[in-house]
Coordinates of C-alpha atoms and ligand atoms in Angstrom, one line a residue:
M1 CA 6.1 9.2 11.5
A2 CA 4.2 12.3 11.0
I3 CA 1.2 12.4 8.2
V4 CA 0.6 15.3 6.2
L5 CA -2.4 15.9 4.6
M6 CA -2.6 18.3 1.7
G7 CA -6.1 19.0 0.5
S8 CA -10.2 19.7 1.8
N9 CA -12.1 16.7 4.2
L10 CA -9.5 14.3 4.7
A11 CA -9.4 14.2 8.8
Y12 CA -10.9 10.8 8.1
I13 CA -8.6 9.0 6.2
G14 CA -5.7 10.7 7.5
S15 CA -6.7 8.3 10.7
K16 CA -7.7 5.3 8.5
V17 CA -4.3 5.3 7.2
S18 CA -3.2 6.6 10.4
E19 CA -4.3 3.5 12.2
L20 CA -3.1 0.9 9.3
V21 CA 0.1 1.8 9.3
T22 CA 0.5 1.2 13.1
R23 CA -1.8 -2.1 12.5
V24 CA 1.0 -3.4 10.0
F25 CA 4.0 -1.7 10.5
L26 CA 4.5 -2.9 14.4
S27 CA 7.3 -0.8 15.3
V28 CA 6.3 2.6 13.5
K29 CA 4.3 5.4 15.7
V30 CA 2.1 8.3 14.5
A31 CA 3.3 11.0 16.4
E32 CA 1.5 13.8 14.6
I33 CA -0.7 14.6 11.8
Y34 CA -0.5 17.9 10.0
E35 CA -3.7 19.3 7.8
S36 CA -3.3 21.5 5.1
Q37 CA -6.3 22.1 3.4
F38 CA -4.7 24.2 0.3
I39 CA -2.7 22.5 -2.7
D40 CA 0.3 24.9 -3.0
R41 CA 0.1 26.4 -6.0
R42 CA 3.4 26.9 -6.6
L43 CA 3.9 22.8 -7.1
V44 CA 1.1 22.5 -9.7
D45 CA 2.4 22.6 -13.5
D46 CA -0.1 24.9 -15.0
R47 CA -0.1 23.4 -18.5
R48 CA -0.2 19.7 -17.4
R49 CA -2.5 20.4 -14.1
Q50 CA -0.8 18.3 -12.3
L51 CA 1.3 18.6 -9.5
R52 CA 5.4 17.6 -9.5
A53 CA 5.2 14.5 -7.4
K54 CA 9.3 14.8 -6.2
E55 CA 9.0 18.5 -5.4
V56 CA 5.4 17.9 -3.8
A57 CA 7.6 15.1 -1.6
V58 CA 10.7 18.0 -0.6
V59 CA 7.8 20.0 0.7
L60 CA 6.1 17.8 2.5
R61 CA 9.7 16.1 4.5
R62 CA 10.2 20.0 4.7
M63 CA 6.9 20.1 7.3
S64 CA 8.2 17.6 10.1
G65 CA 10.9 16.6 11.8
S66 CA 9.8 13.4 12.1
D67 CA 11.7 10.4 11.5
I68 CA 9.6 9.3 8.0
V69 CA 7.1 12.2 6.5
L70 CA 3.8 10.3 4.8
G71 CA 1.8 13.3 2.4
L72 CA -1.8 12.7 1.8
V73 CA -2.7 14.4 -1.2
D74 CA -6.0 15.2 -2.8
Y75 CA -4.6 15.7 -6.6
D76 CA -2.9 13.9 -9.6
A77 CA 0.7 14.3 -10.2
Y78 CA 3.6 13.4 -12.7
V79 CA 6.9 12.7 -12.7
P80 CA 8.8 14.0 -15.8
G81 CA 8.8 10.5 -18.2
L82 CA 5.8 8.8 -16.9
N83 CA 1.3 10.4 -17.4
F84 CA 0.9 10.1 -13.6
V85 CA 1.8 8.4 -10.3
F86 CA -0.1 7.3 -8.2
G87 CA 2.7 8.2 -5.8
I88 CA 6.3 8.3 -4.9
A89 CA 8.7 7.8 -2.1
L90 CA 12.7 9.7 -1.8
P91 CA 13.9 6.6 0.4
S92 CA 17.1 8.5 0.9
L93 CA 14.6 11.5 2.6
K94 CA 12.9 9.0 4.5
V95 CA 9.2 10.2 2.8
A96 CA 6.4 9.1 0.7
V97 CA 3.5 10.4 -0.3
V98 CA 0.4 9.0 -2.2
F99 CA -2.2 11.1 -4.7
L100 CA -5.4 10.0 -3.7
A101 CA -7.1 11.8 -7.3
R102 CA -6.6 9.0 -9.8
L103 CA -7.9 6.5 -6.7
R104 CA -11.1 7.9 -5.8
T105 CA -14.5 6.0 -6.7
P106 CA -17.6 6.2 -5.6
S107 CA -17.8 3.3 -3.3
H108 CA -15.7 4.7 -0.4
R109 CA -14.6 1.7 0.8
L110 CA -12.8 1.0 -2.9
F111 CA -11.1 4.0 -2.5
T112 CA -9.7 3.5 0.8
M113 CA -8.1 0.3 -0.1
R114 CA -6.5 1.6 -2.8
V115 CA -5.7 4.4 -0.6
F116 CA -4.0 1.3 1.9
K117 CA -2.7 -0.6 -0.5
E118 CA -0.8 2.4 -2.3
V119 CA 0.4 3.9 1.5
L120 CA 1.8 0.4 1.9
H121 CA 3.7 0.0 -1.5
E122 CA 5.2 4.0 -1.0
L123 CA 6.4 3.0 3.1
G124 CA 7.9 -0.5 1.6
H125 CA 9.5 1.7 -1.1
V126 CA 11.3 4.1 2.0
F127 CA 11.9 1.0 4.2
G128 CA 13.8 0.1 1.3
L129 CA 12.0 -2.4 -0.9
D130 CA 12.0 -2.7 -4.8
H131 CA 9.3 -3.2 -7.5
C132 CA 8.3 -6.9 -6.9
A133 CA 7.1 -9.9 -9.5
V134 CA 4.9 -11.4 -7.4
P135 CA 1.6 -9.9 -9.0
R136 CA -0.8 -9.7 -5.6
C137 CA 2.2 -8.7 -3.4
V138 CA 1.5 -5.0 -2.0
M139 CA 5.2 -3.9 -4.0
N140 CA 3.6 -4.9 -7.4
F141 CA 4.1 -2.0 -9.7
S142 CA 0.5 -0.5 -10.3
N143 CA 0.1 0.8 -13.8
S144 CA -3.8 1.2 -13.7
V145 CA -6.7 1.8 -10.7
I146 CA -7.5 -2.2 -11.7
E147 CA -4.1 -3.5 -11.8
V148 CA -4.1 -1.4 -7.8
D149 CA -7.5 -3.3 -7.4
L150 CA -5.8 -6.5 -8.8
K151 CA -3.2 -6.6 -6.1
S152 CA -3.9 -7.5 -2.2
M153 CA -2.8 -5.5 0.3
F154 CA 0.0 -7.9 1.7
F155 CA 3.6 -8.2 1.5
C156 CA 5.0 -11.4 -0.2
K157 CA 7.1 -13.6 2.3
H158 CA 9.7 -12.1 -0.2
C159 CA 9.3 -8.7 0.6
A160 CA 8.2 -9.8 4.4
K161 CA 11.8 -11.3 5.2
K162 CA 13.7 -8.1 3.3
L163 CA 11.6 -6.3 5.8
A164 CA 12.6 -8.5 8.9
M165 CA 16.0 -8.4 8.1
K166 CA 16.4 -4.1 8.1
G167 CA 14.6 -4.9 11.3
L168 CA 11.5 -4.0 10.6
E169 CA 8.7 -6.0 12.1
I170 CA 5.4 -6.7 10.2
N171 CA 2.0 -7.8 11.6
R172 CA 2.2 -11.2 10.2
K173 CA -1.4 -10.5 8.9
Y174 CA 0.1 -8.7 6.5
I175 CA 1.7 -11.3 5.1
M176 CA 0.9 -13.4 2.6
E177 CA -0.1 -17.6 2.9
Ligands
ZN1 ZN1 6.7 1.5 -6.7
ZN2 ZN1 6.8 -9.1 -2.7

């Protein structure tokens, strides 16, 4: 996996996310972390002042030949039909992106938790999971930061089993009781 950071001062959260990903997904290795200080203005919808999420995912995917690309982008984003998205995953391209702007809060700890949940959620999609009806499962769909805060960082047994069937082993500490 490659992690691509877009925005300033993301090195710390990037390293924390890298640790998280290798801690949770036992067979995944983070081979490289790229940093780009600048948001690519061509990807911004000027009228909405938001990034076009899908285009960002495609552009980040092209930045690395790694098996999976995970982007952390410090800007707000949308897809047509939705006011905003916290993240996007394109499983066919093996790319996931989490947009940090709406997850920010004065508490660094809470911000990190939100980023962790959204990273695991979007990577879950990359690994073939759909949204999950179990309320606290990390694959539950979140429409607001309140909902992000309410769910856990863990995969329910159902989702963990689906991942295992795809050959993806998860750290048992990240599977709900
Ligand atoms: Zn989702
Ligand atoms: Zn689940």
